[in-house]
Structure formats: C-alpha cells, structure tokens
CSV table of C-alpha atoms in Angstrom, one decimal:
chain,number,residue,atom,x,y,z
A,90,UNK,CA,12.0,-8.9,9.1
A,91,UNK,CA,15.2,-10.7,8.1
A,92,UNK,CA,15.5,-10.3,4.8
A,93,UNK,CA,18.5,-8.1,3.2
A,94,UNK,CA,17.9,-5.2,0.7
A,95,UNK,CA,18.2,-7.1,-2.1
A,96,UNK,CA,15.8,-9.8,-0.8
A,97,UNK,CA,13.1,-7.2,-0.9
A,98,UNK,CA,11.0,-5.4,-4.0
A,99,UNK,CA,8.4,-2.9,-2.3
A,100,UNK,CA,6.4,-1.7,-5.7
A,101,UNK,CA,4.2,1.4,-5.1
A,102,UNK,CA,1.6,2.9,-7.3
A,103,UNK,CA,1.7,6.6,-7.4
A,104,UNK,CA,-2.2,8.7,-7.1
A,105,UNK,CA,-3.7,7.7,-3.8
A,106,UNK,CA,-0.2,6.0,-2.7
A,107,UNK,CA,2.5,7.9,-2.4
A,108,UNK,CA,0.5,10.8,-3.4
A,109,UNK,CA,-3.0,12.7,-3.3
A,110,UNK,CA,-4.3,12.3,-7.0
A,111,UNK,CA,-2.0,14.4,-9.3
A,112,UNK,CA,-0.7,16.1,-6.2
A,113,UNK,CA,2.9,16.4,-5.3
A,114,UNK,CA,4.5,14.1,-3.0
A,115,UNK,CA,5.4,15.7,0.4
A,116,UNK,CA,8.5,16.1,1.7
A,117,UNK,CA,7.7,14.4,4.3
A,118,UNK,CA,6.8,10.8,2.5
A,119,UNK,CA,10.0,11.5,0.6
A,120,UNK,CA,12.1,11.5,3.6
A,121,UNK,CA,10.4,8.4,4.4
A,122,UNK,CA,11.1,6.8,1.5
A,123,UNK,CA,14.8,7.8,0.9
A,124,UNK,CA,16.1,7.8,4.6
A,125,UNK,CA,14.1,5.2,6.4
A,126,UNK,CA,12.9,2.4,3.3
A,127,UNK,CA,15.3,2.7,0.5
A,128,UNK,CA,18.3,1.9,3.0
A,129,UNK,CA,15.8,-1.6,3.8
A,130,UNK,CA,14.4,-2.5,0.6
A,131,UNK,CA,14.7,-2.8,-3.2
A,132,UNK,CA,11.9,0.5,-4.2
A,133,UNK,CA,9.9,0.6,-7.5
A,134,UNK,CA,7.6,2.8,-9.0
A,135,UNK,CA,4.6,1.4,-11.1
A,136,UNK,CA,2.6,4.1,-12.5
A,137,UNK,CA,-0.1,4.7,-15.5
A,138,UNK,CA,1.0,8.0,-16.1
A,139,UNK,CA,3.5,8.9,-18.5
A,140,UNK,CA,6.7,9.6,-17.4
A,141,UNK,CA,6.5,13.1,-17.7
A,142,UNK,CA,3.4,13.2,-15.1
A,143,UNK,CA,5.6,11.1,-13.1
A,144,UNK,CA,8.0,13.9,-12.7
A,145,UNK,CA,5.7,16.0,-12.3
A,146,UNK,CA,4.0,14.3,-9.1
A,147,UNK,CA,7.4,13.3,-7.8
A,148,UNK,CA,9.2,16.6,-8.0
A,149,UNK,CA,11.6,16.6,-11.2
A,150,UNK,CA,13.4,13.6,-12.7
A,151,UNK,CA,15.6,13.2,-9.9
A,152,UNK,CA,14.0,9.9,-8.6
A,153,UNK,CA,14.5,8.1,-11.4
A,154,UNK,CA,18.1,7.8,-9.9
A,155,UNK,CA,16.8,7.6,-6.0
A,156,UNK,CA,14.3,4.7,-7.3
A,157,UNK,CA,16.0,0.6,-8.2
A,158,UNK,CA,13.1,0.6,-10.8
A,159,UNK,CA,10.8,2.8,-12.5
A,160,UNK,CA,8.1,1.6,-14.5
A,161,UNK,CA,5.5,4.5,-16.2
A,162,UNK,CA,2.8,3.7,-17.9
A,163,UNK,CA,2.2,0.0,-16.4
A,164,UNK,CA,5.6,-0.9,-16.7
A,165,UNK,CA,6.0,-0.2,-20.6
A,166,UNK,CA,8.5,2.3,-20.2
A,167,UNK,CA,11.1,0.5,-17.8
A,168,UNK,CA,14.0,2.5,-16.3
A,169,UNK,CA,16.4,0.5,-14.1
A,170,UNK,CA,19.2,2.1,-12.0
A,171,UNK,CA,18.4,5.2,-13.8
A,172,UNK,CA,18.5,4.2,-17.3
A,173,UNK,CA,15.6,3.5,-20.3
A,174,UNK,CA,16.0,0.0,-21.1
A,175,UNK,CA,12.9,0.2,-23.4
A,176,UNK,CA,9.7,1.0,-24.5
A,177,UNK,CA,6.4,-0.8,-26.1
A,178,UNK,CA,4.2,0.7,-28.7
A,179,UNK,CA,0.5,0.4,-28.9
A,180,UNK,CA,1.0,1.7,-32.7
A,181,UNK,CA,2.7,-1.5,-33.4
A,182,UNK,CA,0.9,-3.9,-31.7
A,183,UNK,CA,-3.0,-2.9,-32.6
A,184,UNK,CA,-1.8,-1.5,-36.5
A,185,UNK,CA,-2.4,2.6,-37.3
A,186,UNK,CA,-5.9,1.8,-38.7
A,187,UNK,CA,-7.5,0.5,-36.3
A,188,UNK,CA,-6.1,2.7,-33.6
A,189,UNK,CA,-7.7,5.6,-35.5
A,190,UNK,CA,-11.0,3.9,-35.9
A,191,UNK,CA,-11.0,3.2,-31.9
A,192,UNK,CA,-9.8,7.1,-31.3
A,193,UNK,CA,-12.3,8.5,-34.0
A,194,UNK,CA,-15.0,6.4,-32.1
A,195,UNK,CA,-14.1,7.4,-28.8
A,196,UNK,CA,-13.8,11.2,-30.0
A,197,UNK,CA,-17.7,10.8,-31.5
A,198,UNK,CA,-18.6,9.1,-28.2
A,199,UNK,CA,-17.3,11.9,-26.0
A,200,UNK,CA,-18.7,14.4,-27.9
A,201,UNK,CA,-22.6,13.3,-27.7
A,202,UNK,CA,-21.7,13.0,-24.2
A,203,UNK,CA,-24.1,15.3,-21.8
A,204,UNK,CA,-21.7,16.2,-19.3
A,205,UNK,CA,-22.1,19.3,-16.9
A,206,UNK,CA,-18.7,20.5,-17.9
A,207,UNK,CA,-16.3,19.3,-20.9
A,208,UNK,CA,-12.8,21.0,-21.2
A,209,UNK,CA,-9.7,19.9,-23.4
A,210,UNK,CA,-7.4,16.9,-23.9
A,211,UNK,CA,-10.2,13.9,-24.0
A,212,UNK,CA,-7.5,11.3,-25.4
A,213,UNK,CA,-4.1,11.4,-24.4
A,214,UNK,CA,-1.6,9.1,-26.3
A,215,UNK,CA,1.1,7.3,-25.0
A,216,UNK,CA,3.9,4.6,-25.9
A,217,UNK,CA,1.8,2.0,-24.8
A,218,UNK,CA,-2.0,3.1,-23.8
A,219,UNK,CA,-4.6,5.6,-24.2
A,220,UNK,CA,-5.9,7.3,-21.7
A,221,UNK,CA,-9.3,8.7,-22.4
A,222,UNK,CA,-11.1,11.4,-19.7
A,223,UNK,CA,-14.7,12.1,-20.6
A,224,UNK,CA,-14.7,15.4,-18.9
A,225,UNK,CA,-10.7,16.3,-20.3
A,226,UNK,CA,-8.0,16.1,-18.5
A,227,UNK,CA,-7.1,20.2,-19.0
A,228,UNK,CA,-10.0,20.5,-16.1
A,229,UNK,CA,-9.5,22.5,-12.7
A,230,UNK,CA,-8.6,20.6,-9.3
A,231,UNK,CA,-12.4,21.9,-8.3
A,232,UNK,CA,-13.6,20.5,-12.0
A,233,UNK,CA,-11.7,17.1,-11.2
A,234,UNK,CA,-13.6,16.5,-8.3
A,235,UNK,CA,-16.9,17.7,-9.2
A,236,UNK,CA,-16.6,14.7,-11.6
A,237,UNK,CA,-15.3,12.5,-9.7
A,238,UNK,CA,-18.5,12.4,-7.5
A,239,UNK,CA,-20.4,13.2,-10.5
A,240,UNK,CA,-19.5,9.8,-12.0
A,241,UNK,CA,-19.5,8.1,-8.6
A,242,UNK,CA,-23.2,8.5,-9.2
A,243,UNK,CA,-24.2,8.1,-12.7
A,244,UNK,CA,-20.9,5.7,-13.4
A,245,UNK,CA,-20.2,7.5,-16.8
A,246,UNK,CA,-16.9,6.0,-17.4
A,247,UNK,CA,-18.0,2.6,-17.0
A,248,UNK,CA,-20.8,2.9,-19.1
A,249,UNK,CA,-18.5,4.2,-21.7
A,250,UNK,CA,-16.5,1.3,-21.2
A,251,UNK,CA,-19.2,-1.0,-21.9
A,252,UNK,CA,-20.7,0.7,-25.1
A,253,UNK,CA,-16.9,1.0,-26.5
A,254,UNK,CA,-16.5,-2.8,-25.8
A,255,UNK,CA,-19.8,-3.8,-27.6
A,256,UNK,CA,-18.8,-1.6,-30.7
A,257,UNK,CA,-14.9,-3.2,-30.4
A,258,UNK,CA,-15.6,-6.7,-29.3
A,259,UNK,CA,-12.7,-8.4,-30.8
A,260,UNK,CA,-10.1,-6.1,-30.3
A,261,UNK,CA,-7.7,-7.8,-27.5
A,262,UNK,CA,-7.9,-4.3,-25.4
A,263,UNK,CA,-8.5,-4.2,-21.6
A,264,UNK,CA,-9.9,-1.4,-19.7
A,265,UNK,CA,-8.8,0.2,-17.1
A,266,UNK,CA,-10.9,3.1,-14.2
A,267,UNK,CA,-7.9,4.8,-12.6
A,268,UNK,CA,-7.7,7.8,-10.3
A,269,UNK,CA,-10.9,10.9,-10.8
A,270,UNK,CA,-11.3,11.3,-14.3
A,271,UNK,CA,-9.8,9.0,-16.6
A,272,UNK,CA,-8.9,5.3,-18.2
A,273,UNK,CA,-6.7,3.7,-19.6
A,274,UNK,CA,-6.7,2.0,-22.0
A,275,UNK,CA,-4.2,-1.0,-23.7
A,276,UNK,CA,-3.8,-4.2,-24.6
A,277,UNK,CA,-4.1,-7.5,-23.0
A,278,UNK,CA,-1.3,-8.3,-20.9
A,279,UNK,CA,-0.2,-4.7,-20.6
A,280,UNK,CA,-1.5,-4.2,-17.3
A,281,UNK,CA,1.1,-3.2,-14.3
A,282,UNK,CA,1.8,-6.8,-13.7
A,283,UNK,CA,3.6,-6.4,-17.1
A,284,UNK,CA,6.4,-4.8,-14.7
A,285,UNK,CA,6.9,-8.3,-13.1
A,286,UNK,CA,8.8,-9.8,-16.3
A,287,UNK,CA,11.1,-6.8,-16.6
A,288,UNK,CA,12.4,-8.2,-12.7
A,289,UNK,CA,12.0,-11.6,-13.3
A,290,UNK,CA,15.2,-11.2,-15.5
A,291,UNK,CA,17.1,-10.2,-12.3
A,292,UNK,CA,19.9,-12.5,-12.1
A,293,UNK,CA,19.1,-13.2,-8.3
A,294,UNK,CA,15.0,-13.6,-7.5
A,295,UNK,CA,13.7,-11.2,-4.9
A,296,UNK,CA,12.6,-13.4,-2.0
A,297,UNK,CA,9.7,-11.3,-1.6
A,298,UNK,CA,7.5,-8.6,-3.7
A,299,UNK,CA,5.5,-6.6,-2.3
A,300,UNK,CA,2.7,-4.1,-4.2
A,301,UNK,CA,1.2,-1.5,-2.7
A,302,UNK,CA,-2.0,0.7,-4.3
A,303,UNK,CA,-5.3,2.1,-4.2
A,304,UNK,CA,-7.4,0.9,-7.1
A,305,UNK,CA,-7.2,-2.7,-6.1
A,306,UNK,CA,-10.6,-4.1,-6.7
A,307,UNK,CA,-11.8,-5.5,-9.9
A,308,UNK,CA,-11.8,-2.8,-12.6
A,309,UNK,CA,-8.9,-0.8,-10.9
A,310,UNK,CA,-5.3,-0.2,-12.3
A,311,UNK,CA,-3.9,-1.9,-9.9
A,312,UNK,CA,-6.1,-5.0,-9.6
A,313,UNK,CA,-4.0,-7.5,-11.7
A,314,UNK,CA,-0.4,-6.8,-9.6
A,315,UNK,CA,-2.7,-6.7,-6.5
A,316,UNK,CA,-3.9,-10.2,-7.4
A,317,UNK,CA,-0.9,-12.0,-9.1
A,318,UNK,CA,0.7,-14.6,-7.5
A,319,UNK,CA,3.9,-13.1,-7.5
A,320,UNK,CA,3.0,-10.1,-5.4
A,321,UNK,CA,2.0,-9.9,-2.0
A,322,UNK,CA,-0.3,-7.3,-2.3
A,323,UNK,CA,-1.0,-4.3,0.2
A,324,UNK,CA,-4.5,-1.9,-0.5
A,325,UNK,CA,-3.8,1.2,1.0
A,326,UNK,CA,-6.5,3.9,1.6
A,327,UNK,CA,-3.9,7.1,1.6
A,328,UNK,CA,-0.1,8.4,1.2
A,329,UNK,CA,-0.3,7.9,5.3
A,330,UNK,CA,-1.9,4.4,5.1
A,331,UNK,CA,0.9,3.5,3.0
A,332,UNK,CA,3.3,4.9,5.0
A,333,UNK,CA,1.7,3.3,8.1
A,334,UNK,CA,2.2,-0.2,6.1
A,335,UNK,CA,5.4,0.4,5.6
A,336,UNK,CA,6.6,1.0,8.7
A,337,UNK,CA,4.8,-2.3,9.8
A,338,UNK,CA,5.8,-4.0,7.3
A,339,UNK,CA,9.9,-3.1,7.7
A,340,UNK,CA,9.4,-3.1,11.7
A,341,UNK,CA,10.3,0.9,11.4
C-alpha cells in the first residue's frame, strides 16, 4: 500500500474487535497497534460504550492520547488528538418528558419480564443513548453468557425491541443489538456513522477509510459504518481476525 499516514483512517469498534466483550485488550494487540499500525495509519476508536467503559477495556485513559480520534458512544462524544471537542444530548434532542415516558415503559417492560436471572442496572444513561440490558448489566461474566445463549434462542431483546416500537411508533429512535446483553438505544442519525462528519471537517480528506467490527449485519452497531459509502468496511470474527486484516491490509 502506497498511501502515507495521513492518507489512511483505520476505524475500529472495540467488543469483539480489538477486544473479547468487555474484556481487556492484550498487550499483545496493543503492541500491534502502537508499534506496527499507528506508525502506518491515521487510528480511531468508535465505540457504544461510554467513555468511562472505554477506559476500562483499554487500560486507563492513556489511549485517548496514543489514538488520532476517539469517538464513545457512536461518535457523540468526539476526542481528537486527545481533547473533548464535544458532546450531544439525547435530553435535548427527544425533550425530558418523553424520555421519562420511554424509560418508565422500558422499566415496566423489564420487570414483567420472565427471565432465569435479573440483576441490577437495566437502563444505563448516557450523553447521547440508552442502553437498556434485560438481564442488568451488574451480571457475572458466567451470568453474561448464560444470556447470551439464552437469548440466542428465544431472541428476548429483539422482541423487546419490537413491542417498545409498536408502543413508541413515532418517536425518531433507532435500535440497536450490540455485544451479550444489551442495546442501545438513540436517535436517528446517531448511529456510529455519526463519527464520519466529525472527520469530514479534516482540512485534507483521508484518501481511504477503513471500518473494522463485529456486529455488521443488519440490526448490529456497526451495520450503518459497515455499509456507508464512505467506509470500506472490514467484518472481523475476533481481536486476532482483526489483527490478521490488518496486517493484510498494511502488507505487515
């Protein structure tokens, strides 16, 4: 490949891409990323999470210098070159009332849920999404994947999807099935392709964008970048798939 470093955006997702779901990333795939692809390429991260779960995964807030961009919750908290340049609220866009009727819904919902095992933390708020986990996102590693297959089968979070979409049918939300236990949700437009107008404002265009993640298919956080036309998109099955890619990709 010919193209310079600042030719090149290579956009990752984080669960299932550069790491096991809510794992920590190796040391291993950061010494990839730091030593052999950041010297090559423009890196971004574009995550659902929060930034604080970001941290988390990615061992302290350190790479939020290491990264060009970092963009948390789909891109609605952007940091660039290690700064906040700003955030969106779902308060402001949907209006305080009807946020709480949608919570107070989902709440009721959960709750007349039949579930083998509930634990705590069923909505989590952030600047510009909810993320609501039938099961509670306080559950065990163990508990995570017990659902995880337990929903594979009897597809509880989409049918929660549906039903909350049939009492809401006019509110301009999408919905989103990301990682074990959760989804996300926000409104239209605030998917992770959002991410692409914060570097469209880059004073030089990247010749070439690339996306990698997991969820890809229809549904999936990471459908919409996948599938825009300004990404050349990249499914990857693991943290070593990715890496694999990669390496092909830059001619490693």
């Amino acid at each position: 490949m010919d193209l310079k470093r600042e030719d090149l955006l290579l956009l990752f997702d984080v669960d299932g891409t550069l790491t096991q779901p809510r794992q920590l990333i190796t040391k291993e795939m950061e010494t990839f990323l730091y030593q052999s692809v950041l010297p090559r390429a423009t890196l971004g991260l574009v995550g659902g999470s929060d930034l604080e779960k970001m941290c988390e995964q990615l061992n302290g807030p350190e790479f939020i210098q290491k990264f060009d961009y970092v963009f948390a919750e789909n891109g609605l908290v952007h940091y660039e070159a290690g700064k906040e340049m700003g955030k969106m609220s779902i308060i402001e866009h949907i209006g305080n009332d009807m946020l709480k009727t949608f919570i107070n819904f989902c709440l009721h919902y959960i709750a007349d849920l039949d579930l083998p095992i509930k634990r705590g933390t069923f909505i989590e708020f952030r600047n510009g999404m909810l993320n609501i986990s039938p099961i509670g996102r306080n559950c065990s590693r163990e508990e995570r994947e017990q659902f995880y297959k337990y929903d594979e089968e009897f597809q509880v979070r989409r049918k929660m999807i549906e039903d909350i979409k049939a009492k809401f049918p006019d509110m301009d939300l999408v919905f989103s099935v990301g990682g074990q236990i959760s989804f996300d949700v926000y409104p239209t437009g605030w998917d992770k392709s959002f991410c692409l107008s914060h570097v469209a404002k880059r004073k030089t265009p990247f010749r070439e964008i690339h996306f990698f993640g997991d969820k890809t298919n229809p549904g999936g956080n990471d459908y919409e970048i996948y599938m825009d036309p300004r990404t050349i998109g990249h499914r990857v099955e693991s943290p070593d798939d990715t890496k694999e890619q990669v390496t092909k990709l830059l001619k490693l």
